[in-house]
Structures are given as C-alpha cells and as structure tokens.
XYZ file of C-alpha atoms in Angstrom:
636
model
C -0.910 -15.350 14.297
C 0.670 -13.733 11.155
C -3.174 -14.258 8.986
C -6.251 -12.735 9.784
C -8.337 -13.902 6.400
C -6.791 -17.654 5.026
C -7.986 -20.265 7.356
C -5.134 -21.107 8.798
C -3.942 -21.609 12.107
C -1.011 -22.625 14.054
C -0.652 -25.319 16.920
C 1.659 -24.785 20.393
C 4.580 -25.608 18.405
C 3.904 -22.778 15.402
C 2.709 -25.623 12.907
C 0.424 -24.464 10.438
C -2.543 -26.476 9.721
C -5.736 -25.352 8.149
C -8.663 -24.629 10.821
C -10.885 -27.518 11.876
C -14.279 -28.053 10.315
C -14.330 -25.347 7.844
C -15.661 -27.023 4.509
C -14.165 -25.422 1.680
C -11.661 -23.599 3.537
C -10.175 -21.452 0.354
C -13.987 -20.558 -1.102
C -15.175 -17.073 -1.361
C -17.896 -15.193 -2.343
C -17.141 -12.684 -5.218
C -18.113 -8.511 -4.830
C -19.309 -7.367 -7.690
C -17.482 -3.983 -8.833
C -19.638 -1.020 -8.903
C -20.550 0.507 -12.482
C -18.040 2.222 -13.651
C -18.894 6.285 -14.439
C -18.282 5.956 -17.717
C -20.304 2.701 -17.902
C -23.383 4.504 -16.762
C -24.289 7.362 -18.844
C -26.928 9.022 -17.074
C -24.565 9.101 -13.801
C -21.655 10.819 -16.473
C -24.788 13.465 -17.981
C -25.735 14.418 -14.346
C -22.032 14.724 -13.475
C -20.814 16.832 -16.266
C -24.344 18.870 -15.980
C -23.522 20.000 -12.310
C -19.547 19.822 -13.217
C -18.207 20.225 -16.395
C -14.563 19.491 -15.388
C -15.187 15.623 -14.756
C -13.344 14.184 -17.340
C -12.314 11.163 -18.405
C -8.222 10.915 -18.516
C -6.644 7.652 -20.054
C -2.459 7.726 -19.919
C -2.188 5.359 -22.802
C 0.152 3.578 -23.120
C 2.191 4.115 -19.899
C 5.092 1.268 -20.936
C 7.931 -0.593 -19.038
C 10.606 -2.734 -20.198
C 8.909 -5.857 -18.908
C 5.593 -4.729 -20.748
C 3.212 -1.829 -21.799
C 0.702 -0.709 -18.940
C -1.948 1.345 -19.579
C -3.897 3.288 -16.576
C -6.981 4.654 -17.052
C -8.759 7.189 -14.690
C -11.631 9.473 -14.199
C -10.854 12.746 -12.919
C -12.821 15.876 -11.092
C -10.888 19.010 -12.455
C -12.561 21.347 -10.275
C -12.066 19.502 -6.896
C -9.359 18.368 -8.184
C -9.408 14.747 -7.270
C -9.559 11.734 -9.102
C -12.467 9.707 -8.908
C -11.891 6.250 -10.489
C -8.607 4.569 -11.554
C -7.842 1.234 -13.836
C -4.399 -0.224 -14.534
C -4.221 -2.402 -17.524
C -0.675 -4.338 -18.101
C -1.665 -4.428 -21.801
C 1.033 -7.473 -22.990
C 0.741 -10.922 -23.045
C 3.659 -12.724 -22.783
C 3.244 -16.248 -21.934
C 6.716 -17.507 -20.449
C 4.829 -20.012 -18.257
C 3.521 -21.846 -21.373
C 6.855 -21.383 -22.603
C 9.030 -23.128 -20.433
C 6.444 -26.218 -20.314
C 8.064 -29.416 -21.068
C 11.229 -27.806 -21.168
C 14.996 -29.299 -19.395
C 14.001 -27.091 -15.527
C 17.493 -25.670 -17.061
C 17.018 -23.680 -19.652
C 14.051 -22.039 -17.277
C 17.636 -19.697 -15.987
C 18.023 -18.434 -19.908
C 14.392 -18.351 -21.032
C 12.714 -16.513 -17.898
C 15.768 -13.874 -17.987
C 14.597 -12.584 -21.024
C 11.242 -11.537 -19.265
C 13.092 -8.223 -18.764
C 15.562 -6.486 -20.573
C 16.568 -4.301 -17.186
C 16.416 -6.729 -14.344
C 17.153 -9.960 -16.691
C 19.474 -11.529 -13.735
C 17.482 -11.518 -10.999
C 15.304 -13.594 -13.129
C 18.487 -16.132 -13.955
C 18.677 -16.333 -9.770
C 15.144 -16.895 -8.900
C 15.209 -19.970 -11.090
C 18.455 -21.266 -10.668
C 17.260 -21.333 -6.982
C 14.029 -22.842 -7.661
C 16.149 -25.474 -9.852
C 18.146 -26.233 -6.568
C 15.631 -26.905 -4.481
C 14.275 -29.271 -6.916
C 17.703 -31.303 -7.774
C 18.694 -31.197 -4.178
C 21.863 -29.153 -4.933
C 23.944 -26.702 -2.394
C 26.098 -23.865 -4.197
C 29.506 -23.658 -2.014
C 30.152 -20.307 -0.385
C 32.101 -19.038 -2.993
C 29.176 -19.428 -5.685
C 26.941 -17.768 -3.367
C 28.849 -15.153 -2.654
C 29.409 -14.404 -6.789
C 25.810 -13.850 -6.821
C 25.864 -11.944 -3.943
C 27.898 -9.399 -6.013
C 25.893 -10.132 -9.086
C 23.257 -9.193 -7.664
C 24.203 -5.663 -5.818
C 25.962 -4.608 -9.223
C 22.715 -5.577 -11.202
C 20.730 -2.988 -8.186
C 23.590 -0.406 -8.186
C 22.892 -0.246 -12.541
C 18.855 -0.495 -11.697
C 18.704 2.109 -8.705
C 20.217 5.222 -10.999
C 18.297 4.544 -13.706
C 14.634 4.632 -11.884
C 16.420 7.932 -9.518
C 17.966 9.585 -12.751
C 16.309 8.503 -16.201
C 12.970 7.655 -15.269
C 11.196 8.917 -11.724
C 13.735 12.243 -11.706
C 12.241 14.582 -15.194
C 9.301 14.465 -13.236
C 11.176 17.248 -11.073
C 12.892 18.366 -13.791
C 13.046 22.511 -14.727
C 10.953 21.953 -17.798
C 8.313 19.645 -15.851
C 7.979 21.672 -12.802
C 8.228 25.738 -15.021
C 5.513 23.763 -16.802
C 2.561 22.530 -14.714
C 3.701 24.338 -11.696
C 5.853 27.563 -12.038
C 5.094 28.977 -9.125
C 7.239 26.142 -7.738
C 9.633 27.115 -10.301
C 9.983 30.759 -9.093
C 10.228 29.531 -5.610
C 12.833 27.144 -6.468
C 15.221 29.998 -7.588
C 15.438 31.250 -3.741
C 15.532 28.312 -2.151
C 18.933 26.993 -0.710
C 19.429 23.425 0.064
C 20.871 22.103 3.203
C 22.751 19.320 1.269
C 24.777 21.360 -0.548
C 27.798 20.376 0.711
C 27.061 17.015 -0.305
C 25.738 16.862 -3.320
C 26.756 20.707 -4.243
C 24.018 22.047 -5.481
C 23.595 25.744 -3.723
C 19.858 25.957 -5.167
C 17.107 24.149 -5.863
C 16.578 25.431 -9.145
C 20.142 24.252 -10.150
C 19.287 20.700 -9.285
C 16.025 20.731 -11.146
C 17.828 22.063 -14.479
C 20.246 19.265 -13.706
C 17.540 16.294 -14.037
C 16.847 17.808 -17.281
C 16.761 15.044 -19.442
C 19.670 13.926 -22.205
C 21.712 17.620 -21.010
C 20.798 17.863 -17.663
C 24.554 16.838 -15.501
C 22.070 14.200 -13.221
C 20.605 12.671 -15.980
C 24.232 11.974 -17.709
C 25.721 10.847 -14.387
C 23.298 8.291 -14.062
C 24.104 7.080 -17.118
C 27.229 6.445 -16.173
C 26.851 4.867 -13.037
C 24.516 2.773 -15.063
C 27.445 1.833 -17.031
C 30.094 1.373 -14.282
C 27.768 -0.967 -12.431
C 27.609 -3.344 -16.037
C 31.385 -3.479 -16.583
C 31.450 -5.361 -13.178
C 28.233 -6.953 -13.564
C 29.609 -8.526 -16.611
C 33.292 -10.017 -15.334
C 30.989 -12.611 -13.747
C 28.049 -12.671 -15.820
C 29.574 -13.048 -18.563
C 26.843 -10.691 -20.556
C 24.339 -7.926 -19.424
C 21.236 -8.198 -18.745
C 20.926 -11.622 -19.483
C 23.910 -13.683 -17.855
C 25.000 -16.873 -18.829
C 27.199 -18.142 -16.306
C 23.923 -18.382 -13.434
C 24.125 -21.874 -13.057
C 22.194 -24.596 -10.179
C 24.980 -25.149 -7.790
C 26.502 -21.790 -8.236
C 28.564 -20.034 -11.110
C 29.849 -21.407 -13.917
C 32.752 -19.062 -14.109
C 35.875 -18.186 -12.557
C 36.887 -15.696 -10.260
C 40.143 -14.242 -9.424
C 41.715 -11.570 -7.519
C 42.078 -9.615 -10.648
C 38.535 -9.433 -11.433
C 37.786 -8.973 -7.697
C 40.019 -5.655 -7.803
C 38.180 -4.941 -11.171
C 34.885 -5.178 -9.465
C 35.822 -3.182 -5.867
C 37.450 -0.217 -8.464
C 33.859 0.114 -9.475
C 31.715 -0.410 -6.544
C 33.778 1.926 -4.435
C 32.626 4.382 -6.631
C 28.846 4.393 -5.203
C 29.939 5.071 -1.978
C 30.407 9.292 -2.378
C 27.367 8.288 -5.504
C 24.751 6.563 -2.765
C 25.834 9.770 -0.190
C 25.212 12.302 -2.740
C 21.802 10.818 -4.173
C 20.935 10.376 -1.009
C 21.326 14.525 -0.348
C 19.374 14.991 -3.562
C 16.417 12.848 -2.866
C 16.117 14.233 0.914
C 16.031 18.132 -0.630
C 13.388 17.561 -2.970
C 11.588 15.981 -0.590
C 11.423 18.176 1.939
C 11.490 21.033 -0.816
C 7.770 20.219 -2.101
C 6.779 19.604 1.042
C 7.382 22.798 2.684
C 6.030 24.317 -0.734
C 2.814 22.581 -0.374
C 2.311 19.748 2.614
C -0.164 18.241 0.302
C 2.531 16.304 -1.900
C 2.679 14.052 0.703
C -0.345 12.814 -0.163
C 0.675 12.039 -3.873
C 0.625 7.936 -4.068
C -0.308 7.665 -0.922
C -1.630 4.162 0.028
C -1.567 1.941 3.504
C 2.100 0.601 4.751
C 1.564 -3.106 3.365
C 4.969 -4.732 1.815
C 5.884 -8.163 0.786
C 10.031 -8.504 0.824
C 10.815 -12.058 -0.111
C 14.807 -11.134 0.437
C 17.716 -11.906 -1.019
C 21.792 -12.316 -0.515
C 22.153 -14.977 1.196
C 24.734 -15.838 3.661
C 27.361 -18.632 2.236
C 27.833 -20.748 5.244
C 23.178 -20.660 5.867
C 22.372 -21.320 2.871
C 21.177 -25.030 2.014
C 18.621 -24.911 -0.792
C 16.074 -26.648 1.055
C 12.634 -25.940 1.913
C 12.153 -27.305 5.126
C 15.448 -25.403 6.050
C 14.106 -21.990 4.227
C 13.069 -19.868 7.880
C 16.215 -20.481 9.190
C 18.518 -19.312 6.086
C 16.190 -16.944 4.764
C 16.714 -14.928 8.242
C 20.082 -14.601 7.741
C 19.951 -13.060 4.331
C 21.758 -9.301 4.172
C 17.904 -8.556 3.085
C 15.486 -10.551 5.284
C 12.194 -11.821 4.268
C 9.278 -9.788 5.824
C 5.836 -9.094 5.370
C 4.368 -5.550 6.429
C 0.700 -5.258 7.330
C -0.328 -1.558 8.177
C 3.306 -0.507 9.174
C 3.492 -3.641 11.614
C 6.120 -6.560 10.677
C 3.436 -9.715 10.817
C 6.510 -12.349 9.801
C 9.754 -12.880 9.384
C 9.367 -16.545 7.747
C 9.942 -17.371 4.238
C 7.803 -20.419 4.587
C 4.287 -18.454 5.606
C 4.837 -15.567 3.420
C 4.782 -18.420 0.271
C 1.786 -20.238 2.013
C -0.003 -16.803 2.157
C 0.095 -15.999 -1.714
C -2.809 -16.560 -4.038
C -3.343 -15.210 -7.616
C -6.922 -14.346 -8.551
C -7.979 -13.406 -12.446
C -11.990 -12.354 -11.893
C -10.401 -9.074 -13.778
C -7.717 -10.568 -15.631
C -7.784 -12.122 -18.936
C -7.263 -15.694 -18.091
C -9.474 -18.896 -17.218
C -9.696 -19.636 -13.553
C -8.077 -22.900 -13.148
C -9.683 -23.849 -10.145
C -13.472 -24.268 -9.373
C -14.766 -25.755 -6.171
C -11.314 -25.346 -4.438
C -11.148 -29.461 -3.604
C -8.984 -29.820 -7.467
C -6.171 -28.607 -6.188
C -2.542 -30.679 -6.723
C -0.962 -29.458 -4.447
C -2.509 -28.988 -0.670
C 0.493 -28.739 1.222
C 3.995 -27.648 0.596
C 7.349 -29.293 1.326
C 7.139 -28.259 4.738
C 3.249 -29.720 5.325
C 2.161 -26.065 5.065
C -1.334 -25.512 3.828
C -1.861 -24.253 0.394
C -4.745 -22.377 -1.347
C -5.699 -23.750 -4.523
C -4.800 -20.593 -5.780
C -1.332 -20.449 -4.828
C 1.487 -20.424 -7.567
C 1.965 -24.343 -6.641
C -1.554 -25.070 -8.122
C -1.780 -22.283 -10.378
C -2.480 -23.004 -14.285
C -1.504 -20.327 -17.208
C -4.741 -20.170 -19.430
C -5.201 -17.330 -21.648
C -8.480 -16.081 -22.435
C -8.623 -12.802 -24.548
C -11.995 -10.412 -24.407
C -13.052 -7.063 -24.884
C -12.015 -4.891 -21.946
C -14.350 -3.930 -19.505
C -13.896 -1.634 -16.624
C -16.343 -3.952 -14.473
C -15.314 -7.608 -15.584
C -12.039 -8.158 -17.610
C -9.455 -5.633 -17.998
C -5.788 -6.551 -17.486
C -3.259 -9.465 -18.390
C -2.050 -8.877 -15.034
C -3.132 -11.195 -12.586
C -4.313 -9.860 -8.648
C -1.174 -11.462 -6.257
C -2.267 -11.207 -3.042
C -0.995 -12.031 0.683
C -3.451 -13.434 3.199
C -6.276 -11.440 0.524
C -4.583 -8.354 0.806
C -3.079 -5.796 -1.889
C 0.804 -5.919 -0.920
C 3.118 -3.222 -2.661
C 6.704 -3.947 -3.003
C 9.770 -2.545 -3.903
C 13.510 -1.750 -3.425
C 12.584 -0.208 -0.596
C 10.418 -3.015 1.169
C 13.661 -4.869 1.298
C 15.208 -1.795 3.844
C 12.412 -1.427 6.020
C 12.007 -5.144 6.476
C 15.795 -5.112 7.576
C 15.122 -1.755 9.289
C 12.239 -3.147 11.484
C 13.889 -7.095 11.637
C 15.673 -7.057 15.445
C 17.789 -10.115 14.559
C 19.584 -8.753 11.640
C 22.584 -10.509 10.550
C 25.934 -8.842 11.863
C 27.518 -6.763 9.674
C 30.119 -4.191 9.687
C 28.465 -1.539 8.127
C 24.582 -1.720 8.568
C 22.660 -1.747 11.774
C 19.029 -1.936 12.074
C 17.598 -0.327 15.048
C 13.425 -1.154 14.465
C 12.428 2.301 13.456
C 15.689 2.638 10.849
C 18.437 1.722 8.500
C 21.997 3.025 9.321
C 24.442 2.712 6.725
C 28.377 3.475 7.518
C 30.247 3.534 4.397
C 34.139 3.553 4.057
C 35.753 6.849 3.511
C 35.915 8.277 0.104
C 36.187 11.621 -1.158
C 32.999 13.431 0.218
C 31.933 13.619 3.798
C 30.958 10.543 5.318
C 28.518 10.972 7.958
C 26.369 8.200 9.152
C 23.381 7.211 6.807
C 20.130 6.596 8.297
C 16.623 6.106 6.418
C 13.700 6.464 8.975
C 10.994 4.804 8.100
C 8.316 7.449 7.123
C 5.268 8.497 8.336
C 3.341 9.440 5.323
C 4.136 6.257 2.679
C 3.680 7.960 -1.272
C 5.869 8.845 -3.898
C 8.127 10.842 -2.341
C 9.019 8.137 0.163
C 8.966 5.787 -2.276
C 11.911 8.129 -4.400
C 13.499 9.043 -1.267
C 13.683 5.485 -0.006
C 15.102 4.561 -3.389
C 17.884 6.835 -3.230
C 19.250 4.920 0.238
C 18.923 1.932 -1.462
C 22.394 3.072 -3.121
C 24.589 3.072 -0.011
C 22.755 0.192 1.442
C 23.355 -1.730 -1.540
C 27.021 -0.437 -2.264
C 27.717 -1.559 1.311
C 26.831 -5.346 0.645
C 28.427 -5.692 -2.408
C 31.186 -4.099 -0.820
C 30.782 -6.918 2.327
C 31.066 -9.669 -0.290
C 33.691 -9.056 -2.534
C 35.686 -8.997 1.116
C 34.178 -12.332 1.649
C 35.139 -13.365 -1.532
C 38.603 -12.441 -0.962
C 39.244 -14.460 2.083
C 37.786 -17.474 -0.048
C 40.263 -17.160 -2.619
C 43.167 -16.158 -0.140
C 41.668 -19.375 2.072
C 41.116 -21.789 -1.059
C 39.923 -25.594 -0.487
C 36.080 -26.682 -1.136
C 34.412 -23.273 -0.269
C 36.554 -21.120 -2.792
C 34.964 -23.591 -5.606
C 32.178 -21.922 -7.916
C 29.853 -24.682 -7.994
C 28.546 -28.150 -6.801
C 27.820 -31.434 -9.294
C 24.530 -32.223 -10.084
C 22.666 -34.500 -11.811
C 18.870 -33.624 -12.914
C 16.251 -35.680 -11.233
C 14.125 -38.078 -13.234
C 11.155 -38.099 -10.259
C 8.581 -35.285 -9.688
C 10.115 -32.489 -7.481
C 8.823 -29.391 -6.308
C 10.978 -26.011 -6.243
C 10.712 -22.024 -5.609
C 13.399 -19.430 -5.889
C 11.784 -17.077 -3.632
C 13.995 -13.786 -4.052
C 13.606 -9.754 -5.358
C 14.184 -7.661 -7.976
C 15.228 -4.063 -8.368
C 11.806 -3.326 -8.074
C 10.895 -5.734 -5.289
C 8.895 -9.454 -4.974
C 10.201 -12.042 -7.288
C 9.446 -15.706 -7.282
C 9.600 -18.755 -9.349
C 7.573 -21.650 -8.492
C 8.288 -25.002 -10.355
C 6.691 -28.492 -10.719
C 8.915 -31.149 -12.478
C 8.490 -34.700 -13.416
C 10.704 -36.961 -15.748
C 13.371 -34.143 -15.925
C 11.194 -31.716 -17.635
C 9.345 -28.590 -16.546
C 5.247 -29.961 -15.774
C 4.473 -26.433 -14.130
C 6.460 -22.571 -14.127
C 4.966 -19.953 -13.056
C 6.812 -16.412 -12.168
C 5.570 -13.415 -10.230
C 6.872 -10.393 -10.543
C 7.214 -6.562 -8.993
C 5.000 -5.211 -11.281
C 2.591 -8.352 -11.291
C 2.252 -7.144 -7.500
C 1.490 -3.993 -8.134
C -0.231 -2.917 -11.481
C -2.668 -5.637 -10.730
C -6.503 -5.055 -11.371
C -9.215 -5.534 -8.602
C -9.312 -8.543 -7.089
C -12.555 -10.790 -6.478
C -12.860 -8.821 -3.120
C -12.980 -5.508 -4.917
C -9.723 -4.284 -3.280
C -7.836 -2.328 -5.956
C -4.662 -2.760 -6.841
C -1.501 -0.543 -5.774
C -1.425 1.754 -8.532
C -4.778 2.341 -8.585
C -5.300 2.756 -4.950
C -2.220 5.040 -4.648
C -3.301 7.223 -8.283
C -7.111 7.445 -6.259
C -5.627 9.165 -3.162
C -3.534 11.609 -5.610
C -4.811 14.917 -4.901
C -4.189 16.786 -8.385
C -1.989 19.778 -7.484
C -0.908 21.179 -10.937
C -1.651 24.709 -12.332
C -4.229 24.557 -15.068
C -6.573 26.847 -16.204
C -8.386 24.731 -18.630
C -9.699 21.607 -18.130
C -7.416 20.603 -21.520
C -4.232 22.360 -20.234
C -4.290 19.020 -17.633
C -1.435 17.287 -17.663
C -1.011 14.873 -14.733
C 1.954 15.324 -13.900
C 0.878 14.297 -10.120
C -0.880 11.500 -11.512
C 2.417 10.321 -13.459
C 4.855 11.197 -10.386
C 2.739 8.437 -8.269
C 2.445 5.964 -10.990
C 6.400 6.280 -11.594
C 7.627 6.272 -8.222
C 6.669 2.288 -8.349
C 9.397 2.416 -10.910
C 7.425 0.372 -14.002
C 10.092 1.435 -16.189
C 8.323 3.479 -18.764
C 10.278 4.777 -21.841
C 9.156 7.503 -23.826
C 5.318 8.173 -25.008
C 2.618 9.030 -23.112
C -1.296 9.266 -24.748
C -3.630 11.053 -23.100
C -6.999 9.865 -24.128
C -9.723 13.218 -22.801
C -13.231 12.490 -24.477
C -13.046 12.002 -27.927
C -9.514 13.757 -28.510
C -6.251 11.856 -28.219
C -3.735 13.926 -26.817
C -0.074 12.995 -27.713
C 2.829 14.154 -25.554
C 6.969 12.866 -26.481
C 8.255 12.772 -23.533
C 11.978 11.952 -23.321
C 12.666 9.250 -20.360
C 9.082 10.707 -18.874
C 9.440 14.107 -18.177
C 6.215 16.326 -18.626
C 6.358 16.885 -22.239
C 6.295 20.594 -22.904
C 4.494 20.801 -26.496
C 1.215 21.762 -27.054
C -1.467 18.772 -27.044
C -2.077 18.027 -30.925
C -5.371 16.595 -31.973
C -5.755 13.098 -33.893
C-alpha cells in the first residue's frame, strides 16, 4: 500500500480502485492558516517590546530563468531563527492557455520556451505526451538520440547550478563577509581531495568560486559550453531544439557527429571526479567548522523522481505498458516518503498527484469533487478531480495576502504530501531501486550510487554517493556534484549504443516512426525530469487540436505556497528549519546568507539582484551570479 491519505486501495492482484462506500472520496476540509505576525499587530508590538531583533526580512525578488520568486520571512535575530517563511513565484505565464486549441505539435516548440536553461527537457516531455496520444513508437535509434540529448542538456545544467549559481555562496568574498572567522580558518585547513581536484587549501578553492575571476567559476563556463556544442549536432539549436519530434528525431546522425559528441562528453569524466572532490571538501569543511550547517535547508526525505532515459528496445509509448518500461529507464521512477522508497510505478505516482490553489492566484476548477472529466486514467486508475487530467488554468489576480492568496504557483502534491525534487531524487531513486537496469558502469546497492568511469587523465577511483543522513543544502550541493559522473556515464552508455545502431543499420538505426495525428479525443502524459527534477505534461486532445495542457514543473514542486492542509511548501519548510549562523552585530548588518544558501541549493536559477525588504527600508544588494554582495546596504 504505496498511499496512506487518497482513498485508494488495491485488490489481490495490485489493481487500484477507489475504497468502497466513501461518498466524496477526493473532499476535504480546509485548515485555516494561522495569522500571520505581521498580520497581527499587537502580537508584532509585544514581540519587538520583549525582542527588538524580530524583524521582518523579504528577499525580493529572488528570480530564476523560468520566473521571478520572491520569499518572504520573519526572522528572530537574537535566537537566531526564523520564525515564518512565504515563497511567492511572482510571474504569470500562462502556457496552458496558450497551447489551447493548438496542432498537440507545436505543444514541443511552444512549452520549450517555458525556460531558457532547461528548454529541451520541455521539447521531450511533450513529444512523449504527443506519443502516447497518436499511438506512435520512436525506434531505438530515436530514443537513444534523446538519450544523449538529454545527458548533454544535464552535463550544461549541472555546472552552472555547482559553479555560477549555488557555488559564490562559498565564495572568499561571501564567506570573509558574513562569516570570517570561517575565512581565517579556511587559510589552515588542508583538503583531503587535493589530489583530485588540486586545491592544497580551502581558502584557495573559495577564492576560486569567486565569481567572473574566480578559475571555478570560468571552468564552469566552459563546461557549460562544451556540453552545447554537442547538445546542438542533434538539436539543431540550444536551448530550444527543433529537431524533438513524436516518433523520435527529425535529424540525422552519423559516426562523425557521434565522435564529435564522445570528444566532448569524455571530457566530464576527470570534470564529474573533480567536482565531485570539491563538493565533498566543503561539505565536510563547514561541518567540522560548525555541525550546525547541517541543519541549513533541512526538511524530511520526501522525493518525487518521475525518471527518464529510457531503454530503446522497453520503450512503447503506451500507458498501460508505462510500469514495465518506466523500470527500465537508466533513471527509474520512484517516490520517497520519509527516506523509504513507497513505489517504483510510473502509473501510481501520476494517480497520486493533485494541484491545489487555496493560496494560489487561480479559480478552483472543481467544487463538489463529482465534476470531474476524467475519473480514471488509461489504465482504470482512479483519479482525483484535482489531478493534472481534470485540472483547468483559470487566472484570478488579487492583492497578496500572507493568509489567503499569495503565489502564482500552484501546491503539487503526492498522496497530500509536500514532495521535493531534484537532480538528485533521480540518484537516490536508482540508488535505493534493487532491480536497476544492467549497466556497465553504475551499480546500485540500496543505500548508494557507484559510478565507474573510463580512465582519463586524473585518478579514477570508484564513485559512490551515500545517501545522507541529514537531507539540507549541503546534500542537496553535494548530491549535485555526483550527478556529473552519473550523468557523463549514461551519455557515455548511449552514444555506444548508438554506435552499434549505425554499425548494425536496418529499422532500429532509423530516427523516427510515421505518424499521422488523430482526429478522436486521446489522452497523453510525458512523464519525465528536468535538471532540476519532476517534469510532466499532461494532454487532452480532440479533433486534432490541444482541448487541455497542463505542465508541472521542478520549481512548481517546490516554491509552492501552503496547501489547503496547511503543509508548507519545500522552500519554506526547509528556509523555517535554517538556523541563522552568520556574524552580525547589528540587526541591519543581516544578510542571509544561510537563508539564501538553502533557498539556492533547490537550484531556482536566480540571476543577479537580491532586495532585502527590513521594515520600512529597502535594502539593495548586486550580487553577481548570487554571491553575498559585499557593499554597504543603501537606503531607498
């Protein structure tokens, strides 16, 4: 029994039905939120009166590629805790209304464009959903194009988050300035993975994440650019590609761009070893410095991993069929309850997803819960009313309020739980899934990930990520940084495979299948991940034209507000069990920087402003590719 709050249940043979005699099955009774502190002024007088450090601390705006996101938060300065949190994804962007009435086509070049990082994971998702819908297989070889499509896209995504974005946050001129105790400790303290990434000090890897001179920061910019010179010999363009078609690629592929591709990816092999050093010394550097950063972003071990890479010969588009071939992806589907794996099947981790909006700014497009369309899906699994299937895109604008309305971001939720997601979900699905696929150079053992890369110029011992302990930022950096090697080894698995297709020839080595687009109402989902985790697309068609699109994404997951239940979402739970562990004197010297560090290690892409709202001052920081800014706070 994989749910312990939807009404559903499963018979002797594992079919899901909804449970007998429960009217209403999907209703529930709303919590009201508590008033917030700044809501209730008499609560905020006798709090300041006993305490004058409680402030109020908005990081405003807090952006990412795929949207602004604002996070607001009350904070106790003297305890040093923070006391109430609010993340606001500030942009409405509407693709859903969009792609309404649309050819289910053009949903692979619209929906792209909902990022301008990950843009072709979003091209995937929806050429899959398009599949299941027209009834379309891709041959091996066009799965196996996006295969390496995808890995390059991840091996241009994972240095960007580990070098331009999450790493100033460790920077010299972040740490000298809201901690330099740290600083002066840094200058005596050798690493032990020097002779990987060679680095005899830690203070000479924190001056190197320096950002625009710092060597880290540069290298990742050119890894960035390696991976997109072999993203784009199949893509045809970066990040948006246009050769993502249903039934595979519409491009060709020879053993001249295959050798133009492995020149590249080989190159993350000795890059995914060294990051991986990095990411384990300043790790285990703060936490002998103070055992208390492993308490920044802390929140419980509960993942949703949709997967993705599938296997060429499993692979059949269908839904019925989805359990079996989603297994035997290189990144199985899973979802994570507490630190315990509750399923491995694709099928009941779509049936388990609901969207709620009490704290959104949208209509609810349900009301008693009997309106549904859809009740079932094309496997006779039960479905909420407020699962993507049913789901309706109605925008309703208000003035924000802490207690009712406050994000355009819905509240996803599996089985009515707060899920996180990420690169990382993907490797400790895998790492806890006993039935992973055979492969030649990853092994899952249940506890851990090992990784055995082909020789290149640096050592090569064995990789192994553990799952952690302690889950927070840290582990979610650390975690990142293995998702190089892990990633660099399946791309390097495929372009093998794609190889032998092209050495082999005949119907597999084709790029794509025929089609024609159905004129009857279909169904389809691309249920798949981005860099930064969960991605689906869920798609109604009638009369060849979109009726119904609706996407979730990574960030959707986790920026969302409260949901009806009054379970926060994963920023905000992680940013409330931050302890605040800077060096301030004065209650306006506060920076955040341990705030920031737990909000960024979900990777939402922020570039480079940060607002500090404290009272009734603004305080502007420029931060370059958010690194503590260093400037004095200047008053608007």
């Amino acid at each position: 029994m994989c749910f312990k709050n939807l009404p559903i249940e499963f018979d002797a043979a594992g079919n899901a039905t909804l449970k007998a005699g429960v009217a209403n099955p999907y209703t529930y009774t709303e919590t009201p939120l508590p008033t917030p502190i700044e809501d209730d002024p008499e609560r905020m007088r006798q709090l300041f009166a006993r305490n004058g450090a409680i402030r109020r601390v908005d990081f405003d705006p807090v952006t990412r590629v795929a949207g602004a996101l604002a996070f607001h938060t009350v904070v106790d300065l003297e305890n040093r805790q923070v006391m109430e949190t609010a993340s606001m994804a500030t942009l409405f962007r509407g693709y859903e209304i969009i792609l309404q009435g649309r050819d289910p086509r053009d949903a692979i070049f619209i929906s792209s464009r909902a990022c301008g990082v990950c843009g072709g994971v979003h091209a995937m998702a929806s050429a899959l959903a398009c599949e299941m819908a027209f009834g379309v297989k891709p041959p091996p070889m066009g799965v196996v194009a996006r295969n390496i499509l995808q890995s390059t896209e991840y091996l241009y995504d994972h240095p960007i988050h580990l070098s331009l974005l999450a790493g100033p946050d460790f920077s010299e001129e972040a740490v000298r300035e809201t901690n330099p105790e740290i600083w002066q400790r840094a200058l005596d303290t050798r690493l032990p993975g020097r002779a990987i990434h060679g680095y005899e000090f830690m203070s000479e890897l924190m001056t190197d994440l320096t950002p625009l001179t710092g060597k880290l920061y540069l290298e990742g910019l050119h890894y960035t650019r390696l991976a997109r010179e072999a993203y784009v010999l199949i893509g045809g363009k970066f990040p948006h590609p246009q050769t993502v078609v249903p039934g595979g690629v519409s491009a060709s592929l020879t053993a001249s761009d295959l050798n133009e591709i492995l020149l590249r990816v080989v190159k993350y092999f000795d890059y995914g070893r060294k990051t991986v050093a990095i990411w384990d010394d300043l790790a285990d550097f703060f936490y002998d410095v103070n055992p208390k950063y492993r308490d920044i972003g802390t929140r419980p071990k509960s993942m949703i991993e949709p997967g993705q890479w599938d296997d060429p010969y499993a692979y059949d588009a269908t839904f019925e069929n989805a359990d079996d071939w989603a297994r035997q992806r290189w990144a199985p589907p899973g979802v994570i309850v507490d630190g315990e794996l509750v399923t491995t099947s694709i099928q009941m981790l779509n049936a388990g997803v609901e969207e709620f909006v009490e704290h959104a700014f949208y209509e609810e497009w349900t009301g008693s819960g009997q309106d549904q369309k859809f009740a079932t899906d094309p496997a006779g699994n039960p479905l909420s009313p407020y699962h993507p299937w049913n789901k309706q895109t109605i925008p309703k604008p208000t003035a924000t309020s802490w207690k009712e309305k406050y994000s355009w971001s819905t509240a996803p939720r599996w089985d009515r739980q707060a899920m996180e997601t990420g690169a990382y979900s993907r490797i400790w699905t895998a790492a806890m899934y006993q039935n992973y696929r055979t492969s030649d150079y990853i092994e899952a053992t249940g506890r851990s990930l090992k990784v055995q890369l082909p020789k290149a110029e640096l050592p090569n011992p064995l990789i192994e990520w553990t799952i952690p302990e302690t889950w927070g930022a840290f582990e979610r950096n650390r975690a990142r940084a293995y998702c190089i090697p892990f990633t660099a080894a399946i791309a390097y698995e495929n372009i093998l495979l794609a190889y032998d297709l092209l050495r082999k020839g005949g119907p597999d080595a084709k790029m794509s299948t025929p089609y024609k687009v159905p004129k009857d109402e279909r169904m389809g989902v691309g249920l798949w991940s981005a860099g930064r985790g969960y991605l689906t697309h869920h798609m109604e068609m009638d009369k060849g034209v979109i009726e119904n699109y609706q996407i979730l994404t990574p960030s959707t997951w986790m920026a969302s507000p409260k949901d009806p239940f009054g379970n926060p979402g994963p920023y905000e739970e992680a940013v409330m069990a931050t302890p605040l562990l800077e060096n301030y004197e004065k209650p306006e010297d506060f920076k955040g920087i341990d705030v920031l560090r737990a909000i960024r290690s979900f990777d939402p892409c922020m570039p480079c402003t940060t607002h500090l709202h404290m009272d009734d001052r603004t305080i502007t920081r420029e931060i370059i590719s958010c690194a503590c800014g260093s400037d004095g706070p200047h008053d608007h």
